[in-house]
Amino acid sequence: MTFPGTFPISLVESGTGTPGGIAVCGAPASIATLSARLDEAVAQGFHDVTFIDFELLAHPDRKALVRAVVARGLTFGMATHGRGLRREVAAGLRRTGLRRVEVTLHGGSAYPYYLATQIHGWGEALSGIETAARAGLAVDVVVPVNRFSRGSLRNAVVAMEQMPPGVSLRFEPDGLADYAAEIQDGTAYRALLRGESDPTVPSGGRFVPTGQSVDVDLAACPYRRSGSLAEDPLRHMLVRSAEGSFQVYRLSDPMPDSVVRVAKNVRGLVFAGGDPARRLALESECRTCRQLTDCHAAFFDLGTPAPRPTLAAADVAVDLVSSTASAGMRHLRSAMADLPAGKRLRVAGRVPCLAIGADAPEPKPLPDIGIGVIADLAQSHGLSIVDYHLPHETAGGDFDAVFERRDSRVSERRSERTAVLMVSSACVGNCVMCSMPQTFAGHAVPLPRALPLLEEVKLCGFTAVDIFGGEIMLRLDLPVLIELAKRLNLYVMIISTGYGIDEASLGRMVEAGLDKIEIAIDAPNAELHDFIKGRRGLFDHAVRAVRAARENPRVYVEVNTVVLPENFRYLPQLHRFIASELHGHRQHLFYVTHPPSSLVRPRWLDEAQAREYFEVVKPELERIEAELGTHIDFCPSVEPGDFASPEALYKNFSRGCYLGESRRCAAPEQDLMVLPDGEVYACNSPMVIHSQTAIGNMATHRLIDCLSGGPMARWLREAGTWPECESCIARR
């Protein structure tokens, strides 16, 4: 720690220099040992000590130790996880000489924190940081950077923006990989949120005619067949003429590939000259293509865009379009900080767009203040979204968002909210316990619709996204989907059978921003695993995928297993295989759930199998877990004590009923699931989905309307009390 007014010295035993003090090392340490260290500090003329390497707040002799410090006229600092630092404790320690606190914060949101610590304590740690700062202590927050936390550094910055002044933040890499890029990005993001930097992005580019005309049958796309109609297809586009042929246009201005890809192929923001400008639109065949990310893309003249709907009224307005980045951010920060309770703030911005024609405007730099940045800044000031227009709904790439200051509790803003987006139904398997690919066959969320969905998810307060299938690796545009989600500062996860995943493909996804991957392995051998999955060869794919993820220090990997009559006796063998052969440390064991619309028969254990599982298999798993130092998540955690008797447990378990009693469920406040057909649910349990009314459909509703309508009010009131909730595996 570095604090002014102290004298740095080299310290013994810890190997860590602590300026101006002596390090008391070791845990646990007796009061006699600690007192001797204090005497040594006084004898050497030190006025200050710093307690590290053990949790002072949890030390059984804390009060005696503090009295010993006070008796020697010393002041002190401490390193802590912050979770037990309540207001009265901080005030008492401050009076007795505590001057500074170093808090280790494992990740920038609740989920990475849990993965690193196995404790649901992120919100409590933030409360400890805030309490220490308000008590007048110097607070140094340290975020270790590793495979658990690397993808949440921006969120750590956002969390610190909620704190009182004087809280410092630094990132400490664990040394297993070079995390310089992530740390630089996190540091730059803090400067951006504070209006201390001026990042820009090209506001647009012009396409000029090449004079080439081609006849293209989009139903048999030549790009899918031959790969290209021109060199550098991303920088070319096809525009359908009145005669039906396509004119080829070429981008004349230098722009980054990522900006061109999003502005042209993903958003379809291309405009022809005139006043008002005419909007070009992606052809329908292009909108649904899985290779849209890097092709020419074909457009037709949509004409003048329809006027946008009326936005909710606001009391204060901030226009970022005409501002420089730093001036815009400073203005926005000030407006958000000063917004009175119950008042509304409208923020207007713009994303890059493209144009064709001789009268297209000259490209100019645009402040890089996107929807994700605005949503993060609003969160840091405790504002909630009320209304929005997104770029795909407007002319010229403009967007608007209206926020309101409400009397929401801080704890509500510090919970992890996860959206599961089932963007595809295609799958390589035919699992014995799953019929979702058949149920949603033919449905998928095309890339141009996926980006607005991600933006709505971000604006509505979600912090993490699970990009889900089917087999999600069948999406050829998956790296771009990940990149779009990460651009919005969402924690990004995928679940896969492992199909097609090796070091190279995983590296591309991690480079795009993937934070966590879950691989399904349901048996310790290929014969049984492939039988459960319904396709030969998937065991080898899964094993290769887990090994590739373990070798990549920039992604966190877990193994998922469904407990079935076919495999439950092999679970101990499977866990040993995962730990010893694949070097995996964490396994999820999911109990079977079945939606009412399932096309497969229930695969629950019968009563005799349930007895064997709880009396033989599960205790053996727990013994192996303790022996190997690994971790098994039983989903949900079911124990005989949850039911009237063991026999009652076995009987209920054989019917897929895992919860001993009904209770109010917090899922509607934290979870979201969007199905490939657009149906939206405030829960991700298959038993609840389709048995209850959806809160809306993205084909006809905006997400904010789904989350604020009458069906959502019913979910908030009744979730957890429905019969299907007894089969919940999340146990909210």
XYZ file of C-alpha atoms in Angstrom:
732
model
C 0.000 0.000 0.000
C 1.174 3.535 -0.673
C -0.032 6.232 1.707
C 1.456 9.731 2.124
C 3.195 10.722 5.333
C 4.822 7.363 6.076
C 8.339 6.044 5.572
C 8.830 2.983 3.367
C 11.070 0.218 4.706
C 11.902 -3.350 3.776
C 10.011 -5.814 5.927
C 10.862 -9.282 7.175
C 9.006 -12.559 6.619
C 6.252 -11.304 4.306
C 8.485 -10.403 1.376
C 6.170 -7.441 0.823
C 7.136 -3.841 1.411
C 4.606 -1.850 3.423
C 5.492 1.841 3.619
C 5.835 3.301 7.080
C 5.006 0.213 9.106
C 5.843 -3.325 10.085
C 3.980 -6.299 8.699
C 2.487 -8.731 11.176
C 2.501 -12.021 9.304
C 1.012 -15.416 9.758
C -2.474 -16.734 10.429
C -3.523 -17.541 12.999
C -1.106 -15.710 15.277
C -1.218 -15.729 19.069
C -1.677 -12.497 20.961
C 1.761 -13.011 22.502
C 3.398 -13.265 19.066
C 1.543 -10.210 17.838
C 2.467 -8.245 20.966
C 6.103 -9.127 20.453
C 5.906 -7.771 16.929
C 4.406 -4.555 18.240
C 7.214 -4.206 20.772
C 9.706 -4.719 17.955
C 8.035 -1.939 15.965
C 8.219 0.471 18.928
C 11.836 -0.458 19.643
C 12.789 0.379 16.092
C 10.994 3.712 16.228
C 7.990 2.943 14.046
C 4.779 4.809 14.649
C 2.545 2.643 12.511
C 1.887 -1.038 11.792
C -0.031 -2.775 9.033
C -1.736 -6.100 9.579
C -1.624 -8.326 6.487
C -1.997 -11.997 5.582
C -4.774 -12.617 8.081
C -8.258 -11.225 8.595
C -8.047 -8.905 11.582
C -11.830 -8.526 11.680
C -12.216 -12.278 12.266
C -9.279 -12.715 14.695
C -10.510 -14.147 18.020
C -8.268 -11.741 19.958
C -9.030 -8.673 17.872
C -10.057 -6.466 20.783
C -7.019 -7.443 22.828
C -4.776 -6.825 19.849
C -6.259 -3.376 19.232
C -5.791 -2.536 22.922
C -2.128 -3.552 22.587
C -1.718 -1.236 19.596
C -3.344 1.659 21.448
C -1.238 1.046 24.579
C 1.922 1.496 22.536
C 0.707 4.727 20.922
C 0.625 3.245 17.439
C -1.697 3.831 14.541
C -2.412 0.964 12.168
C -3.782 -0.244 8.859
C -5.136 -3.607 7.787
C -5.719 -5.782 4.753
C -9.215 -7.269 4.645
C -11.861 -8.820 2.411
C -14.204 -6.142 3.763
C -17.199 -8.399 4.352
C -17.366 -7.871 8.135
C -16.635 -4.162 8.158
C -19.884 -2.812 9.566
C -20.393 0.828 10.437
C -19.999 0.434 14.208
C -16.891 -1.729 13.759
C -15.257 0.758 11.375
C -16.079 3.695 13.656
C -14.686 1.905 16.697
C -11.456 0.930 14.950
C -11.119 4.457 13.585
C -11.288 5.872 17.115
C -8.602 3.455 18.310
C -6.107 4.299 15.565
C -7.099 2.569 12.316
C -6.139 4.923 9.485
C -6.205 2.899 6.264
C -7.709 -0.242 4.819
C -6.687 -2.373 1.858
C -9.645 -4.379 0.538
C -9.181 -7.262 -1.886
C -12.142 -7.353 -4.273
C -12.234 -10.562 -6.320
C -13.833 -9.366 -9.536
C -16.065 -6.562 -10.665
C -19.448 -8.213 -10.072
C -21.102 -10.864 -7.941
C -20.579 -13.864 -10.215
C -16.786 -13.611 -10.754
C -16.452 -12.921 -7.025
C -18.278 -16.154 -6.247
C -16.217 -18.154 -8.727
C -12.995 -16.930 -7.085
C -14.058 -17.220 -3.430
C -16.995 -19.669 -3.343
C -18.755 -17.023 -1.244
C -21.737 -14.888 -2.218
C -20.072 -11.856 -0.690
C -19.499 -9.278 -3.412
C -22.228 -6.915 -2.277
C -21.070 -7.259 1.334
C -17.498 -6.457 0.288
C -18.691 -3.315 -1.502
C -20.613 -2.299 1.595
C -17.408 -2.732 3.621
C -15.501 -0.489 1.201
C -18.194 2.181 1.382
C -18.386 1.924 5.175
C -14.615 2.353 5.539
C -14.589 5.388 3.250
C -17.476 7.048 5.080
C -15.675 6.441 8.373
C -12.845 8.653 7.129
C -10.366 5.874 6.404
C -8.034 5.800 3.407
C -9.269 2.877 1.297
C -7.149 1.080 -1.279
C -9.136 -1.450 -3.338
C -7.079 -4.187 -4.977
C -8.626 -6.337 -7.728
C -6.609 -9.503 -8.502
C -6.559 -10.113 -12.248
C -6.858 -13.773 -13.217
C -9.095 -16.114 -15.189
C -11.924 -15.460 -12.704
C -11.915 -11.671 -12.869
C -10.251 -10.550 -16.107
C -13.555 -9.969 -17.880
C -15.064 -7.866 -15.098
C -12.455 -5.126 -14.626
C -14.706 -2.519 -16.212
C -17.428 -3.483 -13.749
C -14.975 -3.014 -10.888
C -14.423 0.502 -12.185
C -18.199 1.092 -12.308
C -18.554 -0.195 -8.744
C -15.852 2.167 -7.504
C -17.631 5.078 -9.149
C -20.451 4.463 -6.650
C -18.080 5.004 -3.730
C -17.385 8.184 -1.761
C -14.333 10.199 -2.847
C -10.928 8.972 -1.761
C -11.263 5.294 -2.680
C -8.323 4.238 -4.843
C -8.333 1.274 -7.219
C -5.559 -0.840 -8.638
C -5.353 -4.109 -10.529
C -2.840 -6.809 -9.574
C -2.225 -9.618 -12.130
C -1.536 -13.083 -10.732
C 1.515 -13.620 -12.954
C 0.153 -16.682 -14.781
C -0.550 -14.680 -17.917
C 0.040 -11.245 -19.378
C -3.060 -9.261 -18.450
C -1.623 -5.903 -19.517
C -4.323 -5.396 -22.170
C -7.163 -5.985 -19.692
C -5.586 -3.711 -17.086
C -4.991 -0.988 -19.655
C -8.615 -1.289 -20.791
C -9.926 -1.091 -17.217
C -7.769 1.952 -16.480
C -8.870 3.650 -19.712
C -12.514 2.900 -18.897
C -12.190 4.680 -15.567
C -10.704 7.695 -17.322
C -13.577 7.637 -19.831
C -16.290 7.449 -17.151
C -14.672 10.379 -15.373
C -14.409 12.485 -18.515
C -10.619 12.456 -18.370
C -10.048 11.089 -21.887
C -11.285 11.817 -25.396
C -11.755 8.496 -27.230
C -13.415 8.833 -30.607
C -14.709 6.571 -33.342
C -15.262 7.442 -37.034
C -18.779 8.820 -37.402
C -19.234 7.294 -40.841
C -17.798 6.391 -44.194
C -18.802 6.846 -47.822
C -19.402 4.136 -50.378
C -18.690 5.083 -53.974
C -19.901 3.222 -57.091
C -17.438 0.934 -58.816
C -19.421 0.855 -62.059
C -19.801 -2.910 -61.707
C -23.244 -4.483 -61.933
C -23.975 -8.106 -60.986
C -26.992 -10.383 -61.029
C -27.224 -12.216 -57.729
C -29.670 -14.860 -56.594
C -29.713 -14.284 -52.842
C -31.513 -17.572 -52.253
C -28.333 -19.271 -53.551
C -25.891 -16.673 -52.251
C -22.630 -16.605 -54.217
C -20.706 -15.563 -51.106
C -21.726 -18.737 -49.296
C -20.855 -20.715 -52.421
C -17.604 -19.147 -53.578
C -16.528 -16.943 -50.687
C -16.274 -13.566 -52.434
C -17.441 -11.338 -55.241
C -14.590 -8.892 -54.691
C -11.433 -8.530 -52.692
C -12.050 -7.315 -49.141
C -15.817 -8.012 -49.189
C -16.439 -6.215 -45.877
C -15.538 -2.947 -47.617
C -17.906 -3.559 -50.502
C -21.682 -3.659 -50.639
C -24.397 -4.562 -53.130
C -27.364 -2.263 -53.702
C -30.394 -3.525 -55.626
C -31.431 -1.275 -58.516
C -34.954 -0.693 -59.800
C -34.251 -3.238 -62.540
C -33.373 -5.920 -59.982
C -29.638 -6.179 -60.606
C -27.123 -5.196 -57.929
C -24.675 -2.301 -58.154
C -21.320 -2.814 -56.429
C -20.095 -0.024 -54.132
C -16.700 0.341 -52.451
C -15.854 2.080 -49.157
C -13.627 5.064 -49.914
C -12.765 6.094 -46.360
C -10.408 4.383 -43.896
C -12.369 2.807 -41.059
C -11.615 -0.070 -38.651
C -13.062 -3.418 -39.711
C -15.027 -3.707 -36.473
C -16.751 -0.358 -37.084
C -17.599 -1.217 -40.714
C -18.894 -4.648 -39.713
C -21.257 -3.289 -37.074
C -22.411 -0.191 -38.972
C -23.041 -2.008 -42.282
C -23.634 -5.719 -41.780
C -24.958 -5.831 -38.208
C -26.894 -2.590 -37.828
C -27.551 -1.986 -41.530
C -27.077 1.744 -41.007
C -26.455 2.897 -44.579
C -28.053 6.064 -45.925
C -28.433 7.642 -49.354
C -28.171 11.404 -49.769
C -31.049 13.811 -49.620
C -32.990 15.646 -46.959
C -34.349 13.720 -45.229
C -31.910 10.908 -45.932
C -33.213 7.694 -47.435
C -32.401 4.550 -45.506
C -31.046 1.424 -47.144
C -32.045 -1.874 -45.584
C -30.461 -5.314 -45.568
C -32.142 -7.819 -47.812
C -34.141 -10.375 -45.830
C -31.860 -13.229 -46.955
C -28.864 -11.310 -45.620
C -30.528 -10.546 -42.298
C -30.820 -14.249 -41.492
C -27.471 -15.391 -42.927
C -24.939 -16.996 -40.577
C -22.024 -15.565 -42.621
C -23.220 -11.987 -42.502
C -20.254 -10.805 -40.445
C -17.647 -10.616 -43.221
C -19.470 -10.580 -46.558
C -20.516 -7.805 -48.943
C -24.150 -7.783 -47.782
C -26.963 -6.772 -50.142
C -29.225 -3.775 -49.590
C -32.345 -2.225 -51.087
C -33.756 1.290 -50.824
C -36.152 1.406 -47.897
C -36.992 5.048 -48.529
C -37.362 7.691 -45.838
C -37.407 6.077 -42.377
C -40.675 6.278 -40.483
C -40.727 8.822 -37.661
C -39.758 7.355 -34.334
C -42.345 6.964 -31.550
C -42.588 9.619 -28.887
C -40.088 9.200 -26.074
C -41.056 9.594 -22.428
C -40.798 13.183 -21.186
C -37.686 14.187 -19.245
C -36.769 17.059 -16.940
C -33.107 17.333 -18.008
C -31.488 16.608 -21.395
C -27.872 15.899 -22.370
C -26.906 15.848 -26.052
C -23.712 13.866 -26.655
C -23.866 14.146 -30.445
C -22.453 17.660 -30.612
C -19.996 17.253 -27.729
C -16.416 16.137 -27.480
C -16.015 12.929 -25.478
C -14.578 14.474 -22.317
C -16.959 17.455 -22.301
C -19.896 15.161 -22.947
C -18.926 12.775 -20.158
C -18.327 15.588 -17.675
C -21.689 17.103 -18.537
C -23.406 13.711 -18.303
C -21.747 12.859 -14.959
C -22.795 16.203 -13.538
C -26.364 15.839 -14.770
C -26.669 12.339 -13.330
C -25.137 13.295 -9.987
C -27.389 16.348 -9.598
C -30.636 14.709 -10.762
C -33.204 14.989 -7.928
C -35.218 11.966 -6.809
C -38.211 11.349 -9.056
C -36.789 13.427 -11.929
C -35.871 12.125 -15.376
C -32.808 12.607 -17.563
C -32.773 12.157 -21.354
C -29.469 11.243 -23.007
C -29.098 11.536 -26.784
C -26.208 9.869 -28.606
C -25.176 8.436 -31.948
C -23.432 5.351 -33.282
C -21.333 5.224 -36.490
C -23.301 4.912 -39.721
C -22.409 4.801 -43.414
C -23.606 6.569 -46.556
C -23.532 6.277 -50.346
C -23.826 9.014 -52.923
C -21.976 12.144 -53.972
C -23.699 14.295 -51.363
C -22.772 12.040 -48.430
C -21.325 14.093 -45.561
C -17.611 14.078 -44.820
C -16.716 11.580 -42.084
C -15.727 13.149 -38.792
C -14.748 11.830 -35.371
C -17.614 10.921 -33.056
C -17.280 10.743 -29.251
C -17.025 7.056 -28.349
C -19.797 7.229 -25.755
C -22.005 4.288 -26.562
C -25.043 2.680 -24.988
C -22.953 0.477 -22.699
C -20.973 3.417 -21.313
C -24.129 5.418 -20.636
C -25.811 2.452 -18.927
C -22.753 1.906 -16.700
C -22.578 5.557 -15.736
C -26.297 5.550 -14.927
C -25.810 2.468 -12.742
C -22.953 4.131 -10.881
C -25.289 7.038 -10.063
C -28.217 4.853 -9.046
C -30.427 5.689 -12.036
C -32.944 3.318 -13.634
C -34.002 3.145 -17.276
C -37.484 4.411 -18.143
C -37.587 4.523 -21.947
C -35.287 4.267 -24.974
C -34.966 4.369 -28.746
C -32.180 2.300 -30.268
C -30.234 3.036 -33.496
C -32.066 0.415 -35.544
C -35.316 2.298 -34.846
C -34.079 5.726 -35.906
C -32.594 7.624 -38.809
C -28.922 8.523 -38.805
C -27.769 6.155 -36.066
C -29.211 8.276 -33.251
C -30.342 6.780 -29.959
C -32.059 8.139 -26.862
C -32.376 6.856 -23.320
C -34.416 8.263 -20.441
C -33.333 7.515 -16.875
C -34.932 8.275 -13.542
C -33.609 8.494 -10.008
C -35.645 6.115 -7.887
C -35.465 5.102 -4.245
C -33.948 1.694 -5.027
C -31.780 0.038 -2.410
C -28.042 -0.087 -3.030
C -28.110 -3.873 -2.521
C -30.458 -4.210 -5.484
C -27.936 -2.497 -7.729
C -25.158 -4.780 -6.505
C -26.770 -8.102 -7.406
C -25.817 -9.987 -10.557
C -28.557 -9.995 -13.166
C -28.074 -12.637 -15.861
C -29.841 -12.886 -19.207
C -29.883 -16.248 -20.978
C -30.294 -15.562 -24.681
C -31.158 -18.695 -26.650
C -30.140 -17.311 -30.024
C -30.169 -20.635 -31.875
C -31.922 -24.006 -31.728
C -29.593 -25.995 -34.007
C -27.721 -28.764 -32.191
C -25.278 -31.568 -32.980
C -26.694 -33.885 -30.328
C -29.961 -35.607 -29.546
C -29.682 -35.894 -25.774
C -31.908 -38.397 -24.001
C -33.093 -35.724 -21.519
C -33.524 -32.725 -23.838
C -35.916 -31.772 -26.614
C -35.269 -28.025 -26.852
C -33.690 -28.237 -30.350
C -36.754 -30.072 -31.633
C -39.180 -27.800 -29.779
C -37.644 -24.665 -31.309
C -36.480 -26.157 -34.606
C -35.974 -23.533 -37.282
C -35.939 -20.606 -34.838
C -32.875 -18.418 -34.375
C -32.123 -14.808 -33.511
C -30.325 -13.265 -36.527
C -27.280 -11.102 -35.922
C -29.023 -7.787 -36.821
C -31.655 -8.586 -34.179
C -29.156 -9.883 -31.626
C -27.358 -6.565 -31.188
C -30.507 -4.576 -30.289
C -31.432 -7.380 -27.898
C -28.035 -7.130 -26.202
C -28.392 -3.351 -25.988
C -31.816 -3.671 -24.385
C -30.451 -6.234 -21.922
C -27.700 -3.800 -20.929
C -29.996 -0.795 -20.603
C -32.433 -2.789 -18.467
C -29.746 -3.435 -15.864
C -28.416 -6.902 -16.671
C -24.711 -7.433 -16.016
C -24.073 -10.901 -17.477
C -25.226 -12.749 -20.570
C -25.269 -16.456 -21.387
C -25.240 -16.827 -25.183
C -27.060 -20.125 -25.490
C -28.163 -22.796 -27.986
C -28.734 -25.609 -29.148
C -25.087 -26.121 -29.773
C -23.929 -22.534 -29.802
C -20.718 -23.412 -31.669
C -22.837 -23.947 -34.788
C -23.232 -20.160 -34.924
C -20.475 -19.120 -37.317
C -20.899 -15.556 -36.084
C -20.398 -16.504 -32.399
C -17.119 -14.529 -31.988
C -18.885 -11.412 -33.274
C -21.819 -12.005 -30.904
C -19.340 -12.255 -28.032
C -17.547 -9.122 -29.198
C -20.824 -7.171 -29.355
C -21.783 -8.258 -25.840
C -18.348 -7.393 -24.492
C -18.448 -3.987 -26.156
C -21.493 -3.335 -23.965
C -19.492 -4.429 -20.895
C -21.451 -7.621 -20.226
C -19.880 -10.651 -18.561
C -20.087 -13.275 -21.350
C -20.640 -17.024 -20.947
C -21.442 -19.922 -23.264
C -22.473 -23.554 -22.692
C -21.411 -26.184 -25.214
C -21.055 -29.890 -25.852
C -17.475 -29.011 -26.806
C -18.203 -29.552 -30.482
C -15.556 -27.920 -32.665
C -13.685 -26.353 -29.747
C -9.908 -26.552 -29.783
C -7.141 -24.158 -28.747
C -7.494 -22.070 -31.919
C -11.283 -21.670 -31.912
C -11.350 -21.054 -28.171
C -8.560 -18.494 -28.554
C -10.658 -16.559 -31.079
C -13.614 -16.483 -28.705
C -11.493 -15.431 -25.735
C -9.900 -12.712 -27.837
C -13.420 -11.510 -28.668
C -14.205 -11.314 -24.946
C -15.456 -14.714 -23.730
C -15.172 -14.903 -19.931
C -16.503 -18.343 -19.054
C -17.275 -21.593 -20.844
C -19.203 -24.606 -19.549
C -18.669 -27.975 -21.224
C -21.104 -30.873 -20.854
C -19.586 -34.244 -19.917
C -22.102 -36.818 -18.744
C -19.967 -39.936 -18.350
C -16.318 -40.934 -17.818
C -16.148 -42.865 -21.107
C -17.076 -42.285 -24.726
C -19.559 -45.140 -24.988
C -21.922 -43.927 -22.264
C -21.404 -40.204 -22.857
C -22.106 -40.481 -26.586
C -25.186 -42.637 -25.885
C -26.581 -39.920 -23.602
C -25.736 -37.227 -26.143
C -27.170 -39.183 -29.051
C -24.127 -38.790 -31.293
C -20.840 -40.611 -31.558
C -17.652 -38.598 -31.128
C -18.977 -35.940 -28.763
C -16.982 -37.310 -25.818
C -13.753 -36.630 -27.691
C -14.954 -33.133 -28.565
C -15.813 -32.413 -24.916
C -12.473 -33.684 -23.599
C -10.528 -31.642 -26.147
C -12.563 -28.537 -25.279
C -11.945 -28.800 -21.521
C -8.230 -29.339 -22.051
C -8.033 -26.329 -24.367
C -9.825 -24.175 -21.786
C -7.583 -25.325 -18.939
C -4.549 -24.377 -21.020
C -5.922 -20.901 -21.679
C -5.417 -18.732 -18.559
C -7.802 -16.085 -19.868
C -11.020 -18.099 -19.613
C -12.759 -19.887 -16.757
C -14.052 -23.407 -17.441
C -16.561 -25.626 -15.651
C -17.880 -29.094 -16.446
C -21.651 -29.691 -16.444
C -23.200 -33.094 -15.805
C -26.866 -34.096 -15.677
C -27.692 -36.793 -13.103
C -29.523 -39.588 -14.925
C -30.483 -43.220 -14.306
C -27.875 -44.145 -16.930
C -24.922 -42.375 -15.307
C -25.512 -41.745 -11.583
C -23.428 -44.750 -10.447
C -20.506 -43.489 -12.587
C -20.428 -39.976 -11.101
C -17.531 -40.628 -8.667
C -15.479 -42.095 -11.506
C -16.401 -39.124 -13.698
C -15.323 -36.583 -11.090
C -11.955 -38.307 -10.678
C -11.548 -38.293 -14.455
C -12.313 -34.564 -14.654
C -9.853 -33.770 -11.855
C -6.973 -36.090 -12.796
C -7.159 -36.340 -16.584
C -8.599 -32.933 -17.488
C -7.249 -30.943 -14.514
C -10.696 -29.503 -13.936
C -11.469 -28.111 -10.492
C -15.203 -27.461 -10.631
C -18.177 -29.571 -11.696
C -21.897 -28.787 -11.775
C -24.189 -31.747 -11.107
C -27.647 -30.848 -12.358
C -30.730 -32.809 -11.408
C -33.086 -33.423 -14.322
C -35.845 -30.965 -15.197
C -38.466 -31.419 -17.893
C -40.616 -28.729 -19.468
C -44.273 -29.693 -19.959
C -43.705 -29.538 -23.720
C -40.783 -31.981 -23.591
C -40.776 -34.588 -26.353
C -38.676 -37.019 -24.292
C -39.856 -39.111 -21.364
C -38.784 -38.077 -17.850
C -35.342 -39.378 -16.858
C -35.652 -38.929 -13.113
C -34.124 -41.523 -10.815
C -36.705 -43.918 -9.421
C -37.105 -44.280 -5.639
C -34.592 -47.118 -5.328
C -32.042 -45.241 -7.439
C -32.629 -42.059 -5.420
C -31.927 -44.001 -2.221
C -28.695 -45.362 -3.684
C -27.688 -41.916 -4.916
C -28.166 -40.184 -1.549
C -26.892 -43.016 0.634
C -23.948 -44.209 -1.471
C -23.071 -42.065 -4.488
C -23.397 -38.551 -3.074
C -21.376 -39.283 0.109
C -18.656 -40.806 -2.096
C -18.637 -37.706 -4.286
C -18.255 -35.491 -1.210
C -15.407 -37.664 0.066
C -13.577 -37.452 -3.291
C -14.195 -33.707 -3.401
C -12.526 -33.296 0.007
C -9.684 -35.631 -0.976
C -8.879 -33.851 -4.247
C -9.591 -30.290 -3.137
C -12.055 -29.827 -5.994
C -15.552 -28.376 -5.911
C -18.892 -29.916 -6.856
C -22.004 -27.772 -7.168
C -25.096 -29.883 -6.542
C -27.882 -28.079 -8.390
C -29.951 -27.687 -6.339
C -28.406 -28.581 -2.994
C -30.839 -31.218 -1.711
C -30.438 -32.897 1.677
C -32.605 -35.430 3.564
C -33.223 -32.770 6.211
C -35.126 -30.695 3.664
C -37.975 -33.237 3.780
C -40.016 -34.884 6.522
C -38.051 -38.108 6.154
C -35.509 -39.740 3.836
C -38.337 -41.751 2.327
C -40.180 -38.526 1.504
C -37.027 -37.225 -0.189
C -36.632 -40.328 -2.333
C -40.288 -40.278 -3.334
C -40.212 -36.594 -4.276
C -36.862 -36.920 -6.029
C -38.285 -39.668 -8.240
C -40.920 -37.138 -9.412
C -38.391 -34.378 -10.055
C -39.479 -32.385 -6.981
C -36.338 -31.130 -5.281
C -37.548 -28.382 -2.951
C -39.086 -29.299 0.364
C -41.383 -26.280 0.537
C -42.634 -23.406 -1.587
C -41.011 -20.043 -1.086
C -40.968 -16.663 -2.724
C -38.494 -16.701 -5.603
C -36.035 -13.926 -6.483
C -35.551 -15.124 -10.084
C -37.776 -12.400 -11.624
C -35.534 -9.796 -10.012
C -32.323 -11.398 -11.297
C -32.929 -13.708 -14.259
C -34.149 -13.435 -17.815
C -34.511 -15.956 -20.616
C -35.259 -15.114 -24.233
C -36.154 -18.103 -26.415
C -35.414 -18.376 -30.161
C -39.064 -17.650 -30.979
C -38.845 -14.376 -29.043
C -40.740 -15.462 -25.915
C -39.412 -13.766 -22.768
C -39.471 -15.325 -19.286
C -38.343 -13.945 -15.942
C -36.803 -17.313 -15.068
C -34.609 -19.911 -16.744
C -36.196 -23.079 -15.327
C -37.464 -25.413 -18.079
C -40.273 -26.573 -15.802
C -41.637 -23.043 -15.487
C -41.083 -21.984 -19.081
C -44.209 -22.778 -21.143
C -46.179 -23.782 -18.046
C -46.561 -20.100 -17.165
C -47.433 -17.136 -19.333
C -44.442 -15.375 -20.868
C -43.890 -11.781 -19.832
C -43.776 -10.796 -23.511
C -42.327 -11.542 -26.909
C -39.430 -9.640 -28.462
C -41.137 -9.835 -31.870
C -43.857 -7.493 -30.642
C -42.515 -5.941 -27.418
C -39.445 -4.110 -26.240
C -37.657 -5.674 -23.306
C -38.426 -2.716 -21.040
C -42.135 -3.212 -21.760
C -41.860 -6.925 -20.965
C -40.203 -6.137 -17.632
C -42.757 -3.524 -16.604
C -46.043 -5.031 -17.805
C -48.838 -6.872 -16.045
C -47.429 -10.385 -16.627
C -44.166 -9.341 -14.959
C -46.067 -7.994 -11.964
C -47.677 -11.430 -11.600
C -44.287 -13.136 -11.788
C -42.901 -10.872 -9.092
C -45.903 -11.686 -6.916
C -46.270 -15.431 -7.503
C -42.910 -16.870 -8.645
C -41.778 -19.661 -6.362
C -45.298 -20.744 -5.426
C -46.154 -22.620 -8.625
C -46.049 -26.452 -8.580
C -43.311 -26.442 -11.244
C -41.070 -24.425 -8.915
C -40.534 -27.557 -6.804
C -38.298 -28.765 -9.649
C -36.123 -25.634 -9.673
C -32.398 -26.320 -9.935
C -31.328 -22.711 -9.267
C -33.030 -22.453 -5.874
C -33.248 -18.693 -5.824
